[in-house]
Structure formats: C-alpha cells, structure tokens
Amino acid sequence: MTLPVAQKIWTISANNRITFVSLNDTMGQLLKGWADFLLAHGYTCKGSSNGAAAAMDGVNRWATAANAATRGANTVTANSWMVLTDGNSANICLSYVGASDDIARIAFSPAGSYVVAGTATFTPTATDEQVLWTVSVIGTTTSLDRIWFGWVDSTSKLCRFLILRDSALIGPVWGVELVSSRVTVAFSPAIWGFAYNNANFCWGSGAGAVLSDFAANTRGGKTRINSVSVNVGGGAEVFLNSATGWQSIKPELQKAIGAPMFPMSIGSAVASNQGPVGDLFDWYSGQGTAICGNTYPNMSWIEFGIGTQASPGQGIAWPWDGSTIAQVA
C-alpha cells in the first residue's frame, strides 16, 4: 500500500532529553517543556501558578523549570499549574498534583471555562472539566533520562505528546485534538482528549482490536457531546478476512504492496450516547512487529507503541518530519 499523506501541517518537537537529576526536577522540566512548546506554536497562557503566586491573568509564571516544580498533594493544596487556550478556544490544564513527585494531573475544558479556585494557587476548576490523567507521568524509577516528543498543527487545534525511558513509553501518551465530527447532535468544539498508558497505546491484535475506552487503569479518550461527558474508544474498519493476522497481510486491492495502515476513528458505547463520534486526523494503525521510534519509508511516518527493541509489539503511526532520527533511550 502507498503511504498516506498527512492531513494536517505539523510542527514536531523531537528528542527532548531531560537529564535525570531527580523526579521533581524531571517533572518541572517536562511540564515547562510541554507548555513552552505549545506557547511557541499558537497556544496562549490563560493563567498560571508557580506555587507561590497565581492568577488567571494571562501571565506565564513558569520562567524556569523550578517554577513548574511545586507539587501539591492534591488539587486543594498549592501547586504549579498552567491553563492554556488552543485554537478551538478550549483549555488545557497542567497541574503538578499527586502523592509523589512522578505524578501530575492533565485535564481539559472543551468550552474553555477554567477559573481560579478559591485559593489561586490551588488547581483551577471548570464546570465541563474532563480529567485525563492523575497517575505517574515519568515513572517512579530514579535513574536514566526521559525523552519527550510533541506534535502541534498549524492551526493550534491539535496537539499530542509522549515520553519514553529506556526505549519504552512511560506515563501518558496524551493530547487534545480536533476531530472530523460524525455526530448530528451538539458537539462544538468537536474535540477529544486522550491519555493512554504505556501498555495500552497500541493497535492490539485481531481484526476487532481498538484503542480502549477510558478506564481508571488504562485511561483512554474523553469528550463532551450534547453537554454530556462521554468516554470514547478508537478503532478502524479493517476489511480483511483474517481475525488474527491482519497486521502482516498485503491487501490484494492495493496490489499486495506494503503493510496496511488503517485510518482510525473514535466512537462511544456509553448508554444514551452510542455511535461514531469522529474520524481522527493523522492517526493510523501500525505494524504488528513495531519498535518505538521506527520510521516508515521517506521518514514521513513514525511508529510508537508497546514494542521495544527486545520485544517488538503493536503500535500507532503518526506523522514525522522526513529527516530526524528518533532518540528513544
């Protein structure tokens, strides 16, 4: 099969290495790195906290990684947070909250409704908040560098991130992105947020394999449709006659050339909100024997997932820049 052409124009920040000093230092550098990347590409700061001073006033208080490194035990203790606004007018809230230094909280508000809490240094609140992640972001192991990658599109309406340690994904593969809507009820902006753990960001095996619905341990996708919060999962229409070996099949209708890349969509199986939700931009199923950081011909696509050099596994293909060799360890 011929390679697909990316639908969006992407800026990719690759190989951002955080030299390990401590978990707290790593988290501060990571949170600031994510925010700086988005701010440099069309996102705006709605408000921020360095743990001592905070307001929803458009001021970026994360001048250094230390400013992003004040951890609160929970959302009602002082912590470093930042709320960003994207091109959909949605908000993303990054908050350094957790019981240990490796944990942070990632959430979004489709309507862009974050306001300061009663105490400004506490985590902001939003009436339509969708919480994506509240567990370990960087892993608990106190050794080895972390390397993060980021994608943002030219309209500032899609962003995605992942982080690796020792050639394997850790923490969340997360983002907040516009989708091509397939619903006929109120869905504006047509966005979803996702956060998959390292064991579940994969295509899986078998013709019916999908990205998981949102769950406490595996995380997943969330959106808001018809003023209701909805958990969503992802998948694709495979159109092959094998239930188990499709990843190695060379489809005859595509001249039996190359491995298949299936475009992915999201949908809901939630009672009263069932059905297709939207088609994803530049998400494709990957190879069945993938290794994190493998690039496709012409380096126009890259694959990440559960596979490592020692143990290849299923992955997801995202656009790549055509030249950069990914550092995964």
PDB file of C-alpha atoms in Angstrom, residues 124-294:
ATOM      1  CA  PRO A 124      -8.215  25.702  38.718  1.00  0.00           C
ATOM      2  CA  THR A 125     -11.743  24.412  38.185  1.00  0.00           C
ATOM      3  CA  ALA A 126     -14.074  24.175  35.184  1.00  0.00           C
ATOM      4  CA  THR A 127     -17.730  23.173  35.039  1.00  0.00           C
ATOM      5  CA  ASP A 128     -17.090  20.991  31.981  1.00  0.00           C
ATOM      6  CA  GLU A 129     -13.688  19.662  33.017  1.00  0.00           C
ATOM      7  CA  GLN A 130     -12.570  16.323  31.561  1.00  0.00           C
ATOM      8  CA  VAL A 131      -9.765  14.783  33.629  1.00  0.00           C
ATOM      9  CA  LEU A 132      -7.397  12.710  31.512  1.00  0.00           C
ATOM     10  CA  TRP A 133      -4.527  11.755  33.823  1.00  0.00           C
ATOM     11  CA  THR A 134      -3.879  11.635  37.580  1.00  0.00           C
ATOM     12  CA  VAL A 135      -1.168   8.971  37.958  1.00  0.00           C
ATOM     13  CA  SER A 136       2.544   8.606  37.206  1.00  0.00           C
ATOM     14  CA  VAL A 137       3.799  10.665  34.258  1.00  0.00           C
ATOM     15  CA  ILE A 138       7.509   9.850  34.294  1.00  0.00           C
ATOM     16  CA  GLY A 139       7.671   6.549  36.159  1.00  0.00           C
ATOM     17  CA  THR A 140       8.998   6.017  39.655  1.00  0.00           C
ATOM     18  CA  THR A 141      12.455   4.745  38.716  1.00  0.00           C
ATOM     19  CA  THR A 142      15.097   7.189  39.908  1.00  0.00           C
ATOM     20  CA  SER A 143      17.560   6.691  37.069  1.00  0.00           C
ATOM     21  CA  LEU A 144      18.021   7.294  33.326  1.00  0.00           C
ATOM     22  CA  ASP A 145      16.975  10.229  31.205  1.00  0.00           C
ATOM     23  CA  ARG A 146      13.440  10.849  29.966  1.00  0.00           C
ATOM     24  CA  ILE A 147      12.856  11.883  26.338  1.00  0.00           C
ATOM     25  CA  TRP A 148       9.678  13.585  25.197  1.00  0.00           C
ATOM     26  CA  PHE A 149       8.155  14.278  21.801  1.00  0.00           C
ATOM     27  CA  GLY A 150       5.459  16.783  20.884  1.00  0.00           C
ATOM     28  CA  TRP A 151       3.244  17.496  17.869  1.00  0.00           C
ATOM     29  CA  VAL A 152       1.173  20.606  17.171  1.00  0.00           C
ATOM     30  CA  ASP A 153      -0.665  21.511  13.989  1.00  0.00           C
ATOM     31  CA  SER A 154      -0.515  24.823  12.135  1.00  0.00           C
ATOM     32  CA  THR A 155      -3.960  25.918  13.355  1.00  0.00           C
ATOM     33  CA  SER A 156      -3.134  25.236  17.023  1.00  0.00           C
ATOM     34  CA  LYS A 157      -6.168  22.948  17.231  1.00  0.00           C
ATOM     35  CA  LEU A 158      -4.398  19.621  17.676  1.00  0.00           C
ATOM     36  CA  CYS A 159      -1.567  18.623  20.000  1.00  0.00           C
ATOM     37  CA  ARG A 160      -0.157  15.304  21.144  1.00  0.00           C
ATOM     38  CA  PHE A 161       2.713  14.249  23.404  1.00  0.00           C
ATOM     39  CA  LEU A 162       4.564  11.162  24.548  1.00  0.00           C
ATOM     40  CA  ILE A 163       7.532  10.389  26.778  1.00  0.00           C
ATOM     41  CA  LEU A 164       9.989   7.494  26.841  1.00  0.00           C
ATOM     42  CA  ARG A 165      12.530   5.972  29.173  1.00  0.00           C
ATOM     43  CA  ASP A 166      14.991   3.282  28.097  1.00  0.00           C
ATOM     44  CA  SER A 167      13.364   2.807  24.647  1.00  0.00           C
ATOM     45  CA  ALA A 168       9.850   2.277  26.042  1.00  0.00           C
ATOM     46  CA  LEU A 169       6.845   4.522  26.526  1.00  0.00           C
ATOM     47  CA  ILE A 170       6.106   5.579  30.087  1.00  0.00           C
ATOM     48  CA  GLY A 171       3.390   7.749  31.549  1.00  0.00           C
ATOM     49  CA  PRO A 172       0.676   9.109  29.280  1.00  0.00           C
ATOM     50  CA  VAL A 173       0.517   9.367  25.532  1.00  0.00           C
ATOM     51  CA  TRP A 174      -1.837  12.334  25.621  1.00  0.00           C
ATOM     52  CA  GLY A 175      -3.332  15.168  23.642  1.00  0.00           C
ATOM     53  CA  VAL A 176      -6.350  17.365  22.991  1.00  0.00           C
ATOM     54  CA  GLU A 177      -7.371  17.389  19.344  1.00  0.00           C
ATOM     55  CA  LEU A 178      -9.975  18.431  16.827  1.00  0.00           C
ATOM     56  CA  VAL A 179     -11.785  15.552  15.102  1.00  0.00           C
ATOM     57  CA  SER A 180     -13.810  15.355  11.915  1.00  0.00           C
ATOM     58  CA  SER A 181     -17.233  15.045  13.513  1.00  0.00           C
ATOM     59  CA  ARG A 182     -19.639  12.258  12.596  1.00  0.00           C
ATOM     60  CA  VAL A 183     -22.364  13.195  15.074  1.00  0.00           C
ATOM     61  CA  THR A 184     -25.622  15.024  14.320  1.00  0.00           C
ATOM     62  CA  VAL A 185     -26.172  16.424  17.813  1.00  0.00           C
ATOM     63  CA  ALA A 186     -24.486  19.330  19.590  1.00  0.00           C
ATOM     64  CA  PHE A 187     -20.723  18.790  19.506  1.00  0.00           C
ATOM     65  CA  SER A 188     -18.828  22.058  19.466  1.00  0.00           C
ATOM     66  CA  PRO A 189     -15.955  22.307  19.528  1.00  0.00           C
ATOM     67  CA  ALA A 190     -15.579  18.827  18.013  1.00  0.00           C
ATOM     68  CA  ILE A 191     -12.590  17.797  20.119  1.00  0.00           C
ATOM     69  CA  TRP A 192     -11.490  14.883  22.222  1.00  0.00           C
ATOM     70  CA  GLY A 193      -8.821  14.453  24.867  1.00  0.00           C
ATOM     71  CA  PHE A 194      -6.863  11.251  25.259  1.00  0.00           C
ATOM     72  CA  ALA A 195      -4.294   9.809  27.642  1.00  0.00           C
ATOM     73  CA  TYR A 196      -3.171   6.203  27.163  1.00  0.00           C
ATOM     74  CA  ASN A 197      -0.787   4.376  29.424  1.00  0.00           C
ATOM     75  CA  ASN A 198       2.306   2.633  28.069  1.00  0.00           C
ATOM     76  CA  ALA A 199       0.630  -0.785  27.898  1.00  0.00           C
ATOM     77  CA  ASN A 200      -2.476   0.367  26.052  1.00  0.00           C
ATOM     78  CA  PHE A 201      -1.232   2.736  23.356  1.00  0.00           C
ATOM     79  CA  CYS A 202      -1.313   0.045  20.728  1.00  0.00           C
ATOM     80  CA  TRP A 203      -3.408  -1.349  17.946  1.00  0.00           C
ATOM     81  CA  GLY A 204      -3.534  -4.759  19.591  1.00  0.00           C
ATOM     82  CA  SER A 205      -4.136  -7.984  17.705  1.00  0.00           C
ATOM     83  CA  GLY A 206      -7.048  -9.295  15.712  1.00  0.00           C
ATOM     84  CA  ALA A 207      -9.421  -7.569  13.342  1.00  0.00           C
ATOM     85  CA  GLY A 208     -11.513  -6.096  16.139  1.00  0.00           C
ATOM     86  CA  ALA A 209      -8.712  -4.553  18.170  1.00  0.00           C
ATOM     87  CA  VAL A 210      -9.262  -0.974  19.301  1.00  0.00           C
ATOM     88  CA  LEU A 211      -7.828   1.724  21.488  1.00  0.00           C
ATOM     89  CA  SER A 212      -9.543   1.294  24.841  1.00  0.00           C
ATOM     90  CA  ASP A 213     -12.412   3.296  26.293  1.00  0.00           C
ATOM     91  CA  PHE A 214     -11.482   5.483  29.225  1.00  0.00           C
ATOM     92  CA  ALA A 215     -10.807   3.413  32.354  1.00  0.00           C
ATOM     93  CA  ALA A 216      -9.071   4.076  35.651  1.00  0.00           C
ATOM     94  CA  ASN A 217      -6.004   1.946  34.933  1.00  0.00           C
ATOM     95  CA  THR A 218      -5.595   2.163  31.170  1.00  0.00           C
ATOM     96  CA  ARG A 219      -7.015   5.671  30.747  1.00  0.00           C
ATOM     97  CA  GLY A 220      -8.343   6.385  27.256  1.00  0.00           C
ATOM     98  CA  GLY A 221     -10.387   9.068  25.493  1.00  0.00           C
ATOM     99  CA  LYS A 222     -12.955  11.574  26.748  1.00  0.00           C
ATOM    100  CA  THR A 223     -15.126  14.183  25.096  1.00  0.00           C
ATOM    101  CA  ARG A 224     -18.265  16.217  25.729  1.00  0.00           C
ATOM    102  CA  ILE A 225     -21.284  15.818  23.450  1.00  0.00           C
ATOM    103  CA  ASN A 226     -24.751  17.290  23.919  1.00  0.00           C
ATOM    104  CA  SER A 227     -23.494  18.797  27.207  1.00  0.00           C
ATOM    105  CA  VAL A 228     -22.696  15.282  28.496  1.00  0.00           C
ATOM    106  CA  SER A 229     -19.254  13.884  29.309  1.00  0.00           C
ATOM    107  CA  VAL A 230     -18.669  10.798  27.166  1.00  0.00           C
ATOM    108  CA  ASN A 231     -15.950   8.132  27.285  1.00  0.00           C
ATOM    109  CA  VAL A 232     -14.731   7.170  23.826  1.00  0.00           C
ATOM    110  CA  GLY A 233     -12.596   4.432  22.304  1.00  0.00           C
ATOM    111  CA  GLY A 234     -10.782   4.225  18.966  1.00  0.00           C
ATOM    112  CA  GLY A 235     -10.581   1.795  16.115  1.00  0.00           C
ATOM    113  CA  ALA A 236     -10.769   1.323  12.351  1.00  0.00           C
ATOM    114  CA  GLU A 237     -12.652  -0.531   9.651  1.00  0.00           C
ATOM    115  CA  VAL A 238     -10.211  -3.253   8.707  1.00  0.00           C
ATOM    116  CA  PHE A 239     -11.806  -5.073   5.722  1.00  0.00           C
ATOM    117  CA  LEU A 240      -9.626  -8.179   5.811  1.00  0.00           C
ATOM    118  CA  ASN A 241     -10.604 -11.819   6.090  1.00  0.00           C
ATOM    119  CA  SER A 242      -8.204 -12.653   8.900  1.00  0.00           C
ATOM    120  CA  ALA A 243      -9.186 -12.131  12.508  1.00  0.00           C
ATOM    121  CA  THR A 244      -5.686 -12.594  13.858  1.00  0.00           C
ATOM    122  CA  GLY A 245      -3.015 -11.927  11.237  1.00  0.00           C
ATOM    123  CA  TRP A 246      -4.110  -8.743   9.536  1.00  0.00           C
ATOM    124  CA  GLN A 247      -1.002  -6.803  10.509  1.00  0.00           C
ATOM    125  CA  SER A 248       1.139  -8.861   8.136  1.00  0.00           C
ATOM    126  CA  ILE A 249      -1.355  -9.103   5.259  1.00  0.00           C
ATOM    127  CA  LYS A 250      -0.627  -7.332   1.981  1.00  0.00           C
ATOM    128  CA  PRO A 251      -4.096  -6.382   0.652  1.00  0.00           C
ATOM    129  CA  GLU A 252      -4.776  -7.574  -2.895  1.00  0.00           C
ATOM    130  CA  LEU A 253      -6.850  -4.483  -3.770  1.00  0.00           C
ATOM    131  CA  GLN A 254      -3.761  -2.384  -3.040  1.00  0.00           C
ATOM    132  CA  LYS A 255      -1.594  -4.537  -5.357  1.00  0.00           C
ATOM    133  CA  ALA A 256      -0.346  -6.564  -2.369  1.00  0.00           C
ATOM    134  CA  ILE A 257       2.358  -3.981  -1.742  1.00  0.00           C
ATOM    135  CA  GLY A 258       3.357  -2.984   1.781  1.00  0.00           C
ATOM    136  CA  ALA A 259       1.688  -3.403   5.149  1.00  0.00           C
ATOM    137  CA  PRO A 260      -1.758  -1.872   5.683  1.00  0.00           C
ATOM    138  CA  MET A 261      -2.183   1.444   7.525  1.00  0.00           C
ATOM    139  CA  PHE A 262      -5.789   1.887   8.595  1.00  0.00           C
ATOM    140  CA  PRO A 263      -7.134   5.354   9.456  1.00  0.00           C
ATOM    141  CA  MET A 264      -8.594   5.490  12.932  1.00  0.00           C
ATOM    142  CA  SER A 265     -11.852   6.843  14.317  1.00  0.00           C
ATOM    143  CA  ILE A 266     -13.437   7.238  17.734  1.00  0.00           C
ATOM    144  CA  GLY A 267     -16.861   6.299  18.967  1.00  0.00           C
ATOM    145  CA  SER A 268     -18.914   5.756  22.088  1.00  0.00           C
ATOM    146  CA  ALA A 269     -20.592   2.705  23.574  1.00  0.00           C
ATOM    147  CA  VAL A 270     -21.950   4.705  26.521  1.00  0.00           C
ATOM    148  CA  ALA A 271     -25.689   4.213  27.068  1.00  0.00           C
ATOM    149  CA  SER A 272     -27.724   7.073  25.564  1.00  0.00           C
ATOM    150  CA  ASN A 273     -24.610   8.285  23.707  1.00  0.00           C
ATOM    151  CA  GLN A 274     -23.748   5.371  21.416  1.00  0.00           C
ATOM    152  CA  GLY A 275     -22.350   5.648  17.924  1.00  0.00           C
ATOM    153  CA  PRO A 276     -19.460   7.009  15.857  1.00  0.00           C
ATOM    154  CA  VAL A 277     -18.067  10.275  17.192  1.00  0.00           C
ATOM    155  CA  GLY A 278     -15.452  11.363  14.687  1.00  0.00           C
ATOM    156  CA  ASP A 279     -12.589  10.494  12.375  1.00  0.00           C
ATOM    157  CA  LEU A 280      -9.132  11.234  13.740  1.00  0.00           C
ATOM    158  CA  PHE A 281      -6.617  13.325  11.852  1.00  0.00           C
ATOM    159  CA  ASP A 282      -3.348  11.552  11.042  1.00  0.00           C
ATOM    160  CA  TRP A 283      -3.817   8.504  13.273  1.00  0.00           C
ATOM    161  CA  TYR A 284      -3.097   5.147  11.626  1.00  0.00           C
ATOM    162  CA  SER A 285      -2.744   1.582  12.780  1.00  0.00           C
ATOM    163  CA  GLY A 286       0.878   0.495  12.743  1.00  0.00           C
ATOM    164  CA  GLN A 287       2.807  -2.687  12.184  1.00  0.00           C
ATOM    165  CA  GLY A 288       2.382  -5.810  14.268  1.00  0.00           C
ATOM    166  CA  THR A 289       6.107  -6.073  14.996  1.00  0.00           C
ATOM    167  CA  ALA A 290       6.853  -2.440  15.657  1.00  0.00           C
ATOM    168  CA  ILE A 291       9.596  -0.889  17.758  1.00  0.00           C
ATOM    169  CA  CYS A 292       9.183   2.529  19.359  1.00  0.00           C
ATOM    170  CA  GLY A 293      10.685   5.160  17.087  1.00  0.00           C
ATOM    171  CA  ASN A 294      10.698   3.137  13.862  1.00  0.00           C
TER     172      ASN A 294
END
